[in-house]
PDB file of C-alpha atoms in Angstrom:
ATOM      1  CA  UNK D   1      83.938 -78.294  34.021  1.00 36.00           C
ATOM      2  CA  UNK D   2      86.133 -81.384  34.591  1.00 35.00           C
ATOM      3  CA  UNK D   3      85.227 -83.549  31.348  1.00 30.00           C
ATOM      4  CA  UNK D   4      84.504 -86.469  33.717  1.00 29.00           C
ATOM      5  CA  UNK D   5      83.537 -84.854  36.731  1.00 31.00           C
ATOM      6  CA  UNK D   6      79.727 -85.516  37.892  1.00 33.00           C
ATOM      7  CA  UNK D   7      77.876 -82.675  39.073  1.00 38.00           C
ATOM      8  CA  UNK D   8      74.579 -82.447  40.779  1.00 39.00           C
ATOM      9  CA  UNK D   9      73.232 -79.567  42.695  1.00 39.00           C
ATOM     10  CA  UNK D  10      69.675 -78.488  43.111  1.00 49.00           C
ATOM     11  CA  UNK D  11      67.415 -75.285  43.365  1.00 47.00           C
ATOM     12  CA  UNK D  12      63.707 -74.297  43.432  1.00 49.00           C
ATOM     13  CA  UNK D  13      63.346 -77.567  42.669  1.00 53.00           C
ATOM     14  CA  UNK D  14      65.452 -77.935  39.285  1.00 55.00           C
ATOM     15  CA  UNK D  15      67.899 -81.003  39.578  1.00 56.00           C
ATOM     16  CA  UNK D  16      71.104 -80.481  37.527  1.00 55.00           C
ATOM     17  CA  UNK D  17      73.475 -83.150  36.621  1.00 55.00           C
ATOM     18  CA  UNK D  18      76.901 -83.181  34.440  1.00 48.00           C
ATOM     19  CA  UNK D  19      79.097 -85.586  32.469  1.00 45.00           C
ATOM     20  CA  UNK D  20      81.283 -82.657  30.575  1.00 42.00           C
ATOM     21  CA  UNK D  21      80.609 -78.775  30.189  1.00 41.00           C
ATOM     22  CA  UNK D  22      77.163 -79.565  29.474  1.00 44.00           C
ATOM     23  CA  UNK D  23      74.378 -80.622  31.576  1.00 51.00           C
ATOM     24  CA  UNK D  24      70.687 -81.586  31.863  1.00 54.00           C
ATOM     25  CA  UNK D  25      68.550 -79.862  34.259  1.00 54.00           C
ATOM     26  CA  UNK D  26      64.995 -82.114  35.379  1.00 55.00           C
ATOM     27  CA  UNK D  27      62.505 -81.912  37.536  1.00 51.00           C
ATOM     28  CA  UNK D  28      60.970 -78.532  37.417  1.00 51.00           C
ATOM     29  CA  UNK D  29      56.995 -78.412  37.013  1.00 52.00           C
ATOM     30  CA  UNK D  30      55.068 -75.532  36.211  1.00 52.00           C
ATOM     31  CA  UNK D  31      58.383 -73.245  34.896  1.00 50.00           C
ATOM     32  CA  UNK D  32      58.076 -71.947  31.730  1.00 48.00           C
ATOM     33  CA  UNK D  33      60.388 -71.108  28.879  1.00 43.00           C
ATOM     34  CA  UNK D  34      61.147 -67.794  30.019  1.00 45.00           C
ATOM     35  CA  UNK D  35      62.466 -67.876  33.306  1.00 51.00           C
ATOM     36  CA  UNK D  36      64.908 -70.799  33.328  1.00 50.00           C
ATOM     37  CA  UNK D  37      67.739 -68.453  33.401  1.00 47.00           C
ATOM     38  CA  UNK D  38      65.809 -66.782  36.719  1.00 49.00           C
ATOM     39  CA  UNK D  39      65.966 -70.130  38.602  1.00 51.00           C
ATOM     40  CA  UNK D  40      69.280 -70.636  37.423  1.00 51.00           C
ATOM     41  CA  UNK D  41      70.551 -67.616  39.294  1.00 45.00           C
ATOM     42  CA  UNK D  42      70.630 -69.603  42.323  1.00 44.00           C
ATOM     43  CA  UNK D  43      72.381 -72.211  41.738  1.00 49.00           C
ATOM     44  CA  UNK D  44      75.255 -73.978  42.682  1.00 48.00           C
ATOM     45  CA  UNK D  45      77.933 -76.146  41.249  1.00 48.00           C
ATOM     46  CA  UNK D  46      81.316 -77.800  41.727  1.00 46.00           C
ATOM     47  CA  UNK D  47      83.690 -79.271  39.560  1.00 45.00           C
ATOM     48  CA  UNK D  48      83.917 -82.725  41.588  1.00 46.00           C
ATOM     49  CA  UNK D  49      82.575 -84.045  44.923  1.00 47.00           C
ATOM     50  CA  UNK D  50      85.578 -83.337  46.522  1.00 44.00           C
ATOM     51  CA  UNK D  51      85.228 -79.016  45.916  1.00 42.00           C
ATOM     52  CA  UNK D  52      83.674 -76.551  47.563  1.00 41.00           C
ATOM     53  CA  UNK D  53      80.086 -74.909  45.616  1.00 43.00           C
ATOM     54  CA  UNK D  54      80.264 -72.260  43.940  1.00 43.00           C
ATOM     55  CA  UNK D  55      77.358 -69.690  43.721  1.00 39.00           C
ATOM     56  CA  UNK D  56      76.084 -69.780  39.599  1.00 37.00           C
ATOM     57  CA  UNK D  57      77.172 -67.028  37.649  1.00 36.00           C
ATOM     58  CA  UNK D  58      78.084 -68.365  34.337  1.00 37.00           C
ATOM     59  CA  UNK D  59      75.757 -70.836  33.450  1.00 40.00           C
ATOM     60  CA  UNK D  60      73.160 -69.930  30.746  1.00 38.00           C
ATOM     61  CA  UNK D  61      70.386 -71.947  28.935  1.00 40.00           C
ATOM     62  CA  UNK D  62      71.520 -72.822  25.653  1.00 39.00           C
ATOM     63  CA  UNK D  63      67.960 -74.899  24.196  1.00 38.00           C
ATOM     64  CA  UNK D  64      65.147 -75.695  26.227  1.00 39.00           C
ATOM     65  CA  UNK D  65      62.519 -78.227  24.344  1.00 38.00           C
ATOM     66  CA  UNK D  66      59.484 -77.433  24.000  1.00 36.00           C
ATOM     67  CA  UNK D  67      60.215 -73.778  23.797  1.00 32.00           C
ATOM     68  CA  UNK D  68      57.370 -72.440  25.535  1.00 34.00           C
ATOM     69  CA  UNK D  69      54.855 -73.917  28.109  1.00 33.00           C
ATOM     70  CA  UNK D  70      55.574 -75.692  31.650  1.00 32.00           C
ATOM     71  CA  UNK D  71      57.658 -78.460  32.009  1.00 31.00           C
ATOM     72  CA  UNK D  72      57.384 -81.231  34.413  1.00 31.00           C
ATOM     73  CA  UNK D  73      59.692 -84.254  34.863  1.00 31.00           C
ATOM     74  CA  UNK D  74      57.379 -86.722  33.281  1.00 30.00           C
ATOM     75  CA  UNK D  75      58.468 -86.793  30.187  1.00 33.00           C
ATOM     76  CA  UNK D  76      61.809 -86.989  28.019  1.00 33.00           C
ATOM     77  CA  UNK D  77      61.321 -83.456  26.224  1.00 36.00           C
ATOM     78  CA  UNK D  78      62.090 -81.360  29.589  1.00 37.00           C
ATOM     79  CA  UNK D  79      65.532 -81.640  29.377  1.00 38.00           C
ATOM     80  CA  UNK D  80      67.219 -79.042  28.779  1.00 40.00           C
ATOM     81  CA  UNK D  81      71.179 -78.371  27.714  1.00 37.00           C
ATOM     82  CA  UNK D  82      73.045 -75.962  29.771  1.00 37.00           C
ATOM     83  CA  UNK D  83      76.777 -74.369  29.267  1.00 33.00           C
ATOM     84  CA  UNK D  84      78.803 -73.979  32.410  1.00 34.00           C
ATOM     85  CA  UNK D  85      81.918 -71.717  32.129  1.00 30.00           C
ATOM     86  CA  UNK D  86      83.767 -72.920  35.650  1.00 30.00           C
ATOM     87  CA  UNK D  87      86.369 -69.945  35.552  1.00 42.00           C
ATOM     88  CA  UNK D  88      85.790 -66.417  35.544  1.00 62.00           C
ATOM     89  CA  UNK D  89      83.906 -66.872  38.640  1.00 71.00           C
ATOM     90  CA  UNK D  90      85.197 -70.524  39.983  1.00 84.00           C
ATOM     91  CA  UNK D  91      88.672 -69.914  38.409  1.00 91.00           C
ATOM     92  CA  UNK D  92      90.709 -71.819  41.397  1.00 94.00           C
ATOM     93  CA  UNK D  93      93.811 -69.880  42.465  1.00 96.00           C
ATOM     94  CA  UNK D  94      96.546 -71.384  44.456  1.00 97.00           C
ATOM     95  CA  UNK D  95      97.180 -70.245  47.730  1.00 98.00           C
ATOM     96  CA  UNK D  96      99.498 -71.663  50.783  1.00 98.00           C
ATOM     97  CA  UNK D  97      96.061 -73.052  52.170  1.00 96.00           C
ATOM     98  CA  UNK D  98      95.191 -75.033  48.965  1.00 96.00           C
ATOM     99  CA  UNK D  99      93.027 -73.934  46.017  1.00 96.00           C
ATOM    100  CA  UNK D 100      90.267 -71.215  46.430  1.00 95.00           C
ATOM    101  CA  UNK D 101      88.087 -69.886  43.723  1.00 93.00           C
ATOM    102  CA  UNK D 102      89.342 -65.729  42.313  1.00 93.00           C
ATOM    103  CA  UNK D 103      85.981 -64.293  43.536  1.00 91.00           C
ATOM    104  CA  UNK D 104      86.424 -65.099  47.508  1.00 94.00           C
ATOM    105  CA  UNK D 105      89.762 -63.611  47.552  1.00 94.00           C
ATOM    106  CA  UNK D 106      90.053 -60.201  49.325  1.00 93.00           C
ATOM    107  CA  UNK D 107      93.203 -57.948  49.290  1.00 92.00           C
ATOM    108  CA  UNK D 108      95.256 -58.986  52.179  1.00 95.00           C
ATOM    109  CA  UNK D 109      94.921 -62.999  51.450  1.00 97.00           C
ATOM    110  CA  UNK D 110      98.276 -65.110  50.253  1.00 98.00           C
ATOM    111  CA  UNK D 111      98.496 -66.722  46.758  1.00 97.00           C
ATOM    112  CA  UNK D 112     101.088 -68.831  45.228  1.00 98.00           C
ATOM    113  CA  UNK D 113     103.163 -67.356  42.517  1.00 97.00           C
ATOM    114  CA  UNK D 114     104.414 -69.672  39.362  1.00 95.00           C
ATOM    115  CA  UNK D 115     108.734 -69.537  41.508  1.00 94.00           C
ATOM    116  CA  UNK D 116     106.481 -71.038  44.342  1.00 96.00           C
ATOM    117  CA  UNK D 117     106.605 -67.929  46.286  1.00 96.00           C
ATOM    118  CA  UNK D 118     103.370 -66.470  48.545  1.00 98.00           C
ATOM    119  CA  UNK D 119     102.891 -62.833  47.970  1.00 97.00           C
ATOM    120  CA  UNK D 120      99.831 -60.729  49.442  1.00 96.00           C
ATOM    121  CA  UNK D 121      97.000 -59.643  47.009  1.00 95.00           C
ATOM    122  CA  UNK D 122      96.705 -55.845  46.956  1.00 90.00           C
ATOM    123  CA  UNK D 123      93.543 -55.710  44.693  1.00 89.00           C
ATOM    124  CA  UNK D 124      90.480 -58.275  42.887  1.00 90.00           C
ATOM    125  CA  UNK D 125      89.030 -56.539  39.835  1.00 88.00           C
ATOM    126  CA  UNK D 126      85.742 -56.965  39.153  1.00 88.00           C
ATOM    127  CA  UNK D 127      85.107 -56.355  35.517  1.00 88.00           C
ATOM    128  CA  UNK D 128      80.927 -56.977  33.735  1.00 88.00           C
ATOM    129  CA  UNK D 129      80.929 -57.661  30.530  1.00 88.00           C
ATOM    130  CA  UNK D 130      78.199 -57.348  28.266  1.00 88.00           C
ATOM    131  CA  UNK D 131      77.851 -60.302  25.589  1.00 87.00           C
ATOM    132  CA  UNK D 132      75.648 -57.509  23.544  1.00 86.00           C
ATOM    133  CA  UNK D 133      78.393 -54.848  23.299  1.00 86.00           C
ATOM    134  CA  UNK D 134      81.584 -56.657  23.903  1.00 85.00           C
ATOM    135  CA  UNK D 135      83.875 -57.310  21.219  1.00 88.00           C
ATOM    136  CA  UNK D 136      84.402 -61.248  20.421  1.00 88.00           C
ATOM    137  CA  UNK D 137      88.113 -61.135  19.640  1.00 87.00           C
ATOM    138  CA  UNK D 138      88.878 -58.326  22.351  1.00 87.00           C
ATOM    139  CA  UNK D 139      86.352 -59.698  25.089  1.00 89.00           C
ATOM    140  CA  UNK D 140      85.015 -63.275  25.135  1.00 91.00           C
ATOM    141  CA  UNK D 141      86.773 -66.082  26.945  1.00 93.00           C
ATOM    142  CA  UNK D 142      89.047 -67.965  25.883  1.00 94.00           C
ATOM    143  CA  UNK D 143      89.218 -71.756  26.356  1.00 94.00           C
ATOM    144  CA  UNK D 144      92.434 -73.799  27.402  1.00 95.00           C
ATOM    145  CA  UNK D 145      91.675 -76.962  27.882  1.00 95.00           C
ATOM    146  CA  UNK D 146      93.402 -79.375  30.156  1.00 95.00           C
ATOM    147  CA  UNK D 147      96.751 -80.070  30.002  1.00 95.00           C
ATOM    148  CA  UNK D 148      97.127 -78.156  26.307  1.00 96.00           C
ATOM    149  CA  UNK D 149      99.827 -75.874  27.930  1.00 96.00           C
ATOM    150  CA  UNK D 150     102.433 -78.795  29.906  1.00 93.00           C
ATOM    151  CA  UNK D 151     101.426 -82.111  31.827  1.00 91.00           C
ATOM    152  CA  UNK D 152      98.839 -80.800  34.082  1.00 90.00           C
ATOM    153  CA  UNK D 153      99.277 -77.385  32.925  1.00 95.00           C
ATOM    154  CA  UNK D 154      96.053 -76.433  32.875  1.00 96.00           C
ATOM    155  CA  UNK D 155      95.427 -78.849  35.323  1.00 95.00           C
ATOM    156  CA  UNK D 156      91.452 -77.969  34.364  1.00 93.00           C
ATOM    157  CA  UNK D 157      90.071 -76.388  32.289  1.00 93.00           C
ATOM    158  CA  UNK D 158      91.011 -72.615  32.387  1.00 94.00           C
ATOM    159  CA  UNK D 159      89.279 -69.930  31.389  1.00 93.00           C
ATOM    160  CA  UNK D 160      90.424 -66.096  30.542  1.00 93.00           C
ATOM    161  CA  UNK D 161      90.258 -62.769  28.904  1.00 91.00           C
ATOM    162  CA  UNK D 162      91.984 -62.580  25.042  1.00 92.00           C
ATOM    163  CA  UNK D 163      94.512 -60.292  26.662  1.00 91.00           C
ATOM    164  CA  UNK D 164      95.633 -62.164  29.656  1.00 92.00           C
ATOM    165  CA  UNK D 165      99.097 -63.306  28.755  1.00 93.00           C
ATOM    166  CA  UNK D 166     100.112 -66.999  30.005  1.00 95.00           C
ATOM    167  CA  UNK D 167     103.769 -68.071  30.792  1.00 96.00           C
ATOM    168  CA  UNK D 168     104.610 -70.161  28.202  1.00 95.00           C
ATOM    169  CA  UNK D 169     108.293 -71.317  27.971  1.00 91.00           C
ATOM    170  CA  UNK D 170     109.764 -67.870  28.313  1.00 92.00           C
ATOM    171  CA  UNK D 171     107.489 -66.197  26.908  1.00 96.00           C
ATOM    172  CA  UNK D 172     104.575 -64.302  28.037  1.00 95.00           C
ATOM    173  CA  UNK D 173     101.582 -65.058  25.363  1.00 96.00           C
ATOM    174  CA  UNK D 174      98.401 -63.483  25.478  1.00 94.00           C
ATOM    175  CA  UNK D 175      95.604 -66.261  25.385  1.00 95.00           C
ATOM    176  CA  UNK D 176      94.166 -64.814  22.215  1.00 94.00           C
ATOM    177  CA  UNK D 177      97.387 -65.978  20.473  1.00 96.00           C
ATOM    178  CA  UNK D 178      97.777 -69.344  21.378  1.00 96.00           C
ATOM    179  CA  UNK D 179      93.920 -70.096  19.960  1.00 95.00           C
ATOM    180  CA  UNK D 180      94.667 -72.706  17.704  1.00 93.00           C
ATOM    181  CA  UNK D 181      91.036 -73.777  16.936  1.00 92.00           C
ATOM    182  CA  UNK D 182      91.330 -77.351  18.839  1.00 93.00           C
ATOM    183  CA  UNK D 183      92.844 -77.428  22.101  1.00 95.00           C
ATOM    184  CA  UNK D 184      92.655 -73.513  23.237  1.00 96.00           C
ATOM    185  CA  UNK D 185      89.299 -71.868  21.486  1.00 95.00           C
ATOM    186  CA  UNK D 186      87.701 -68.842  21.636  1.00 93.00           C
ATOM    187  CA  UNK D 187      83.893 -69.601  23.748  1.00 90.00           C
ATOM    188  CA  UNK D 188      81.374 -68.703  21.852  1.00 85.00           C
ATOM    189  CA  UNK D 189      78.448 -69.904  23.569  1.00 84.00           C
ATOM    190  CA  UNK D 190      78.723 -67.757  26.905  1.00 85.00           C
ATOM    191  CA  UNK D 191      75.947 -65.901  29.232  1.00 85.00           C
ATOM    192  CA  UNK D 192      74.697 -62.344  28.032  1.00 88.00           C
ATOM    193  CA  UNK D 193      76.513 -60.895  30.626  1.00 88.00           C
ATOM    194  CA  UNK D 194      79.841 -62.568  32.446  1.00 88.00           C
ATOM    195  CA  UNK D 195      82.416 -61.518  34.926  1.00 89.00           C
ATOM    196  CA  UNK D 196      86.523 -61.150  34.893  1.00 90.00           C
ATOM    197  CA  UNK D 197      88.432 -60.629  38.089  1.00 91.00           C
ATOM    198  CA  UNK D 198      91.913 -59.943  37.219  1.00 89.00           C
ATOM    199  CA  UNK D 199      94.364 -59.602  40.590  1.00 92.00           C
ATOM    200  CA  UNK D 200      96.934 -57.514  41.238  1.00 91.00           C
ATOM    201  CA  UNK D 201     100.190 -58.061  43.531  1.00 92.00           C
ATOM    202  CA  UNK D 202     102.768 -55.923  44.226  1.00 87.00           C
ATOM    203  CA  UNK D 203     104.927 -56.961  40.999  1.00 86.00           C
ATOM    204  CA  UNK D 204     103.756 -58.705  37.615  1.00 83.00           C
ATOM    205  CA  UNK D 205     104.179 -62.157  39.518  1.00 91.00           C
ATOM    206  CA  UNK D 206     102.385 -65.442  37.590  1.00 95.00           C
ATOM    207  CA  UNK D 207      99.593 -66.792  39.892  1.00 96.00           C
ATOM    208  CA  UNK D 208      98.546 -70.489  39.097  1.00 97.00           C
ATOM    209  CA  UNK D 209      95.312 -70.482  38.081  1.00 96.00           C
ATOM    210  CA  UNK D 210      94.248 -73.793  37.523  1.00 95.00           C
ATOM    211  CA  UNK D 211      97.707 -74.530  37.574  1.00 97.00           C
ATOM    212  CA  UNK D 212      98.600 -72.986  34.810  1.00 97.00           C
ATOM    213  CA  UNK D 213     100.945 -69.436  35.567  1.00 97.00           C
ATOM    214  CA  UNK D 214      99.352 -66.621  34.645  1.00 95.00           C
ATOM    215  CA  UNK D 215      99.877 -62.752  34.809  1.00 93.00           C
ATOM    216  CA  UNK D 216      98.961 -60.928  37.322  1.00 92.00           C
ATOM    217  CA  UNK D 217      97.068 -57.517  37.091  1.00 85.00           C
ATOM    218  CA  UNK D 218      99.335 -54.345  35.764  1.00 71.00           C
ATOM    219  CA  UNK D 219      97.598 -51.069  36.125  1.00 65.00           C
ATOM    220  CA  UNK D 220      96.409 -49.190  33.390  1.00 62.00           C
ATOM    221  CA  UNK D 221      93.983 -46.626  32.160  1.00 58.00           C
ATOM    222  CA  UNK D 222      91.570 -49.731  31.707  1.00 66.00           C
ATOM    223  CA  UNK D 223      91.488 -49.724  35.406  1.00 72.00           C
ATOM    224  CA  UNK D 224      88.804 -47.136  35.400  1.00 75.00           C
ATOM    225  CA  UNK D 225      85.976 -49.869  33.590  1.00 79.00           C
ATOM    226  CA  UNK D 226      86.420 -52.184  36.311  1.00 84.00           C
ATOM    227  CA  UNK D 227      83.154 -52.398  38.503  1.00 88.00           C
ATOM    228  CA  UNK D 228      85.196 -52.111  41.652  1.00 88.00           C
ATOM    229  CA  UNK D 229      87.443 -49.087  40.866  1.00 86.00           C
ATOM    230  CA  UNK D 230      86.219 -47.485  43.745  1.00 89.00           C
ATOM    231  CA  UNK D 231      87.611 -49.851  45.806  1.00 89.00           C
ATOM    232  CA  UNK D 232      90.658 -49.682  44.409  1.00 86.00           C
ATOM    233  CA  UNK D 233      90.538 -45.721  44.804  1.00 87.00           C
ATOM    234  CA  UNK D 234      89.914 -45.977  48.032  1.00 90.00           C
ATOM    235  CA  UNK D 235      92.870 -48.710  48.907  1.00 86.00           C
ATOM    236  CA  UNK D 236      95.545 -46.700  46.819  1.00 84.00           C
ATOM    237  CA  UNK D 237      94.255 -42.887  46.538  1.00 88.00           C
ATOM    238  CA  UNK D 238      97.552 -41.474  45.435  1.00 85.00           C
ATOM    239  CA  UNK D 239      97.879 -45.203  42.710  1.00 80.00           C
ATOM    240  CA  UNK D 240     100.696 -47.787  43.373  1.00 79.00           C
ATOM    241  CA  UNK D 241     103.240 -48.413  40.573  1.00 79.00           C
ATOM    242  CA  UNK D 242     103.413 -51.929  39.471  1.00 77.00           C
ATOM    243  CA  UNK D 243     106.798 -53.234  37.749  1.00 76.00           C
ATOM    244  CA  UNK D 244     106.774 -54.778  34.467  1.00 78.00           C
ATOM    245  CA  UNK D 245     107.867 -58.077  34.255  1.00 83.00           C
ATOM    246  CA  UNK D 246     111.512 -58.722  31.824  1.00 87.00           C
ATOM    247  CA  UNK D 247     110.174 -61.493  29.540  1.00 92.00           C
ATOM    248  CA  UNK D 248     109.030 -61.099  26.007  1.00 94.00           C
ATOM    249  CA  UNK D 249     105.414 -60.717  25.695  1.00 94.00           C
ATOM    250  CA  UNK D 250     103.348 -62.354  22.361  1.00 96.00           C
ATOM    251  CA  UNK D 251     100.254 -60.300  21.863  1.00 93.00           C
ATOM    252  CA  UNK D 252      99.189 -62.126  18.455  1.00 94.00           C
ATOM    253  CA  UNK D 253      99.053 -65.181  17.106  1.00 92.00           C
ATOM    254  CA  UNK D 254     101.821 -64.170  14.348  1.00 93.00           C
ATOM    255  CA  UNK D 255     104.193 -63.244  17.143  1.00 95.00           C
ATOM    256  CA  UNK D 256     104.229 -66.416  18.946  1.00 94.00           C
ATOM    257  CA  UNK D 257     107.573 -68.252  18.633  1.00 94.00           C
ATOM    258  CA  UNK D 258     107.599 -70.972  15.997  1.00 93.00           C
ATOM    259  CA  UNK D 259     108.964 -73.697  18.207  1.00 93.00           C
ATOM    260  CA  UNK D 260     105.800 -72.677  20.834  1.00 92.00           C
ATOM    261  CA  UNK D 261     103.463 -72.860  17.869  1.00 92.00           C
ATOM    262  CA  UNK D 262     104.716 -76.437  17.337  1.00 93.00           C
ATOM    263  CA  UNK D 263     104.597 -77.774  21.077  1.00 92.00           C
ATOM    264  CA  UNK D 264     100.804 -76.344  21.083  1.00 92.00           C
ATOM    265  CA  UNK D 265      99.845 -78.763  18.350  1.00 92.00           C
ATOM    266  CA  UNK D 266     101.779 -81.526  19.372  1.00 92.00           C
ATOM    267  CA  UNK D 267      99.945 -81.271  23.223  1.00 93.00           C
ATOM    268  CA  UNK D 268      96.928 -81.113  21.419  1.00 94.00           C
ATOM    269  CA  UNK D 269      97.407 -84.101  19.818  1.00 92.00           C
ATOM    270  CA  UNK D 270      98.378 -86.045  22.804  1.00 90.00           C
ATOM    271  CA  UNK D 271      95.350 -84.908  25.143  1.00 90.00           C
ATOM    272  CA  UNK D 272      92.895 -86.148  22.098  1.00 85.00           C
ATOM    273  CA  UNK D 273      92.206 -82.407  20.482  1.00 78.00           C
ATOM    274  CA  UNK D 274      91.458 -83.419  16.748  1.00 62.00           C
ATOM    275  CA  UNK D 275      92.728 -81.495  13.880  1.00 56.00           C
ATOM    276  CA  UNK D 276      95.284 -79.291  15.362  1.00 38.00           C
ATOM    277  CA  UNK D 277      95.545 -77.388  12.742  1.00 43.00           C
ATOM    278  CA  UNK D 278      96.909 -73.776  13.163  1.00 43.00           C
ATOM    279  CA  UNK D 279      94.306 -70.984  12.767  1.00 41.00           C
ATOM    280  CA  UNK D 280      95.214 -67.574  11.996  1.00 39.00           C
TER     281      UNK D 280
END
């Protein structure tokens, strides 16, 4: 979520209001502890007034107090915190018609690549992950926060897989490398169960996703664990070869240039990250 955007959407009831990436929820009576999360389902958010809603898949109850019971808007103890993660699903993607979010993009529909170029999506992944079996390091989100790559570079917020390289300078760094603790993190606090959707074009072209370029979708063996692949099987039965792309790629933190190490903390700095500190 936009740091200062303010968010307010309601179901069954449940009024939901934000200042940052967390939220309060008020004004349900008679729900109990255990099906917040239910009610939740239904929900819808934006990052500003100005956006489209988005159907709630990543937000999750993080506390609730008290922890069992009804709650009613009467008194100060039902609120409850929430976490939003606004990409995955809600990752905006620029296309020749202005922003739209990854999920509501079908193969066939135009997207801007990072040399300002529009080029046809052949296929959306739909990958499930499971917070219960997943890997941390291999699988959880990672964080870039505003403007930590260039001025407005994320433009918001961005949020993506360990693996999914970034352009950075001229190099292509996987997000899991460029986690320096401060201003790019690894999220932690994520739903049991949350949603990538990787796309692919015809060549390794960088899509702006929040502004920021970022790979597109090579095909691999991996393919296979995507929810979709039958889609995908049924689109391209005989495959489709996707080019590599010439730069260097980064895959850990170790490989990252020295001089892109350096222009991470000092970003940091300037957008108000505190201790930029390298981690390893």
């Amino acid at each position: 979520m936009n740091a200062t955007a303010q968010t307010a959407a309601t179901a069954a009831g449940i009024t939901l209001s934000f200042s940052s990436a967390t939220g309060n929820i008020a004004g349900a009576s008679g729900v109990t502890a255990t099906n917040w999360n239910t009610i939740l389902d239904g929900l819808q958010y934006n990052n500003s007034a100005d956006e489209p809603l988005l159907t709630r898949h990543a937000i999750t109850l993080v506390s609730a107090t008290p922890n069992s019971g009804s709650y009613s808007s009467a008194t100060a103890s039902n609120t409850k915190t929430l976490t939003v993660i606004c990409s995955m699903p809600g990752t905006m993607i620029a296309t020749p018609d202005g922003e739209a979010a990854v999920e509501t993009l079908p193969p066939g529909d135009l997207v801007l690549t990072s040399t300002g170029d529009a080029k046809p999506i052949n296929w959306v992944g739909r990958q499930t992950m499971s917070k219960r079996f997943a890997d941390p390091l291999r699988s959880y989100p990672v964080r870039v926060r505003a403007g930590s790559l260039d001025d407005n570079a994320p433009t918001r917020d961005l949020y993506v897989s360990p693996d999914h390289a970034l352009l950075v300078g001229n190099v292509m760094v996987n997000a899991g490398a460029l986690v320096n603790g401060t201003s790019i993190t690894r999220e932690e606090t994520i739903p049991d169960t949350f949603v990538y959707y990787p796309i692919e074009l015809d060549d390794r072209s960088f899509v702006l996703a929040e502004g920021a370029p970022a790979e597109a979708f090579v095909d691999n063996v991996d393919r296979m664990n995507f929810d979709n692949w039958s889609e995908y099987q049924a689109l391209y039965p005989e495959g489709k070869t996707v080019a590599e792309l010439p730069y260097p790629r980064a895959k850990s933190h170790r490989q990252a240039p020295i001089h892109l190490r350096v222009k991470r903390a000092e970003r940091a700095q300037r957008i108000g990250a505190q201790d930029a500190a390298e981690v390893a």
